[in-house]
Amino acid sequence: MSDKVVITCALNGVLTDPKQHHVPVTPEEMAREAKAAYDAGASVMHIHLRQQAPNKGHLPSWEVSVSREIQQAIREACPGVIINHTTGTSGPEYAGPLACVRETKPEMAACNAGSLNYLKVKADNTWAWPPMMFDNSVEKVQDFLDAMNDAGTLPEFECFDVGIVRCVGMYRQTGMYAGSLEYNFVMGVASGMPADPELLPILIKLKLPDAKFQVTAIGRAEIWPLHRRCAELGGHLRTGLEDTFYRPDGSKVTSNGQLIETMAQVAREAGRTIASPAEARQIFGIRN
């Protein structure tokens, strides 16, 4: 196990409402939050795009110009930082995220590796939102892999359930993808894998042996033992306002920097040292 750990900050996400939470929307806000996370130890910034018009910041955007402006602002604030671009979208229309990858050429991008019924039930036993399918067919996955290959972008395979982890090996086996592998085990979605530290060794066993991995843990204070276990087992780490608003003691944060400070401490307590952006590029084989 390498002692070097790469920390990713998921700056804003797609579901969080800036009127209710302290999530960044504009390029200036994204750069400010990225700088706080960068100073705390994050080398990778996972970005989502929001509409920039007044009172529209809760809505997603796939405008290439918005992506460029946000990436430029973050890079200027955080020398050497790695951009990890979202691509997640439901339905048959996904030309927008493909264009963002092809035209802006981020170092990394999410490649959602399989489909999931995206569900949640409230305390009154009603749906938290209308049941939806987060659809990621093999054909869709291939389209994103092709776009990432054209752009020189490293795919990060997002795995929301155990079977999806196994699918990634099939993508390699059938020649859909031949590059280095980075798994992201997404744990804590109500209809996906639970944020259970005891599940993590099984997922590590199911991934391909040469692959790197990290955990995205979604939830409140209960997710931190999972982050600690990931650090202990040699994984890379991710947190940010996309995934949680809470520290291990249950207190609510107002900035990504606070979450990354906590994650860096978790890593150090597990005997790991925080990778710099240059070291992260070497670990993932990413261009300078």
XYZ file of C-alpha atoms in Angstrom, residues 8-18 20-25 29-30 32-34 36-37 42 44-48 50 216-220 223-224 227 238-247 251-261 263:
61
model
C -10.691 14.828 -4.246
C -13.066 17.655 -3.382
C -16.585 17.408 -4.867
C -17.316 21.117 -4.864
C -21.041 21.410 -5.497
C -22.977 18.495 -7.011
C -26.175 18.554 -9.022
C -28.930 18.352 -6.390
C -27.834 20.871 -3.769
C -29.721 24.193 -3.862
C -27.523 27.287 -3.321
C -30.456 26.352 1.040
C -26.781 25.379 1.272
C -23.390 27.026 0.833
C -22.633 25.482 -2.558
C -20.703 27.455 -5.177
C -22.240 28.253 -8.566
C -17.462 31.044 -6.129
C -16.090 27.798 -7.545
C -12.905 30.439 -3.928
C -14.178 27.080 -2.673
C -11.569 25.205 -4.691
C -10.013 26.556 0.350
C -10.045 22.830 -0.457
C -7.198 18.470 -2.127
C -8.493 17.022 -7.531
C -11.615 19.168 -7.953
C -14.775 17.387 -9.089
C -17.030 19.978 -10.720
C -20.677 20.236 -11.690
C -24.960 25.235 -12.887
C -17.664 8.594 -2.394
C -19.610 8.404 0.867
C -22.990 10.130 0.890
C -24.671 10.899 4.185
C -24.084 12.638 7.502
C -20.017 8.205 6.702
C -16.710 9.016 8.390
C -13.653 7.143 4.917
C -13.150 12.153 -1.603
C -15.531 14.497 0.153
C -17.157 17.862 -0.452
C -20.468 19.661 -0.379
C -21.828 17.351 -3.077
C -21.581 14.420 -0.666
C -22.114 15.750 2.858
C -22.482 18.860 5.006
C -21.398 17.229 8.258
C -18.199 16.552 10.203
C -21.554 19.714 13.215
C -22.554 21.296 9.921
C -19.931 22.926 7.704
C -20.246 25.999 5.520
C -17.270 25.374 3.219
C -15.553 22.615 1.292
C -12.331 23.594 3.004
C -13.667 22.448 6.363
C -14.511 19.006 4.976
C -11.110 18.604 3.319
C -9.343 19.612 6.541
C -10.488 14.323 5.556
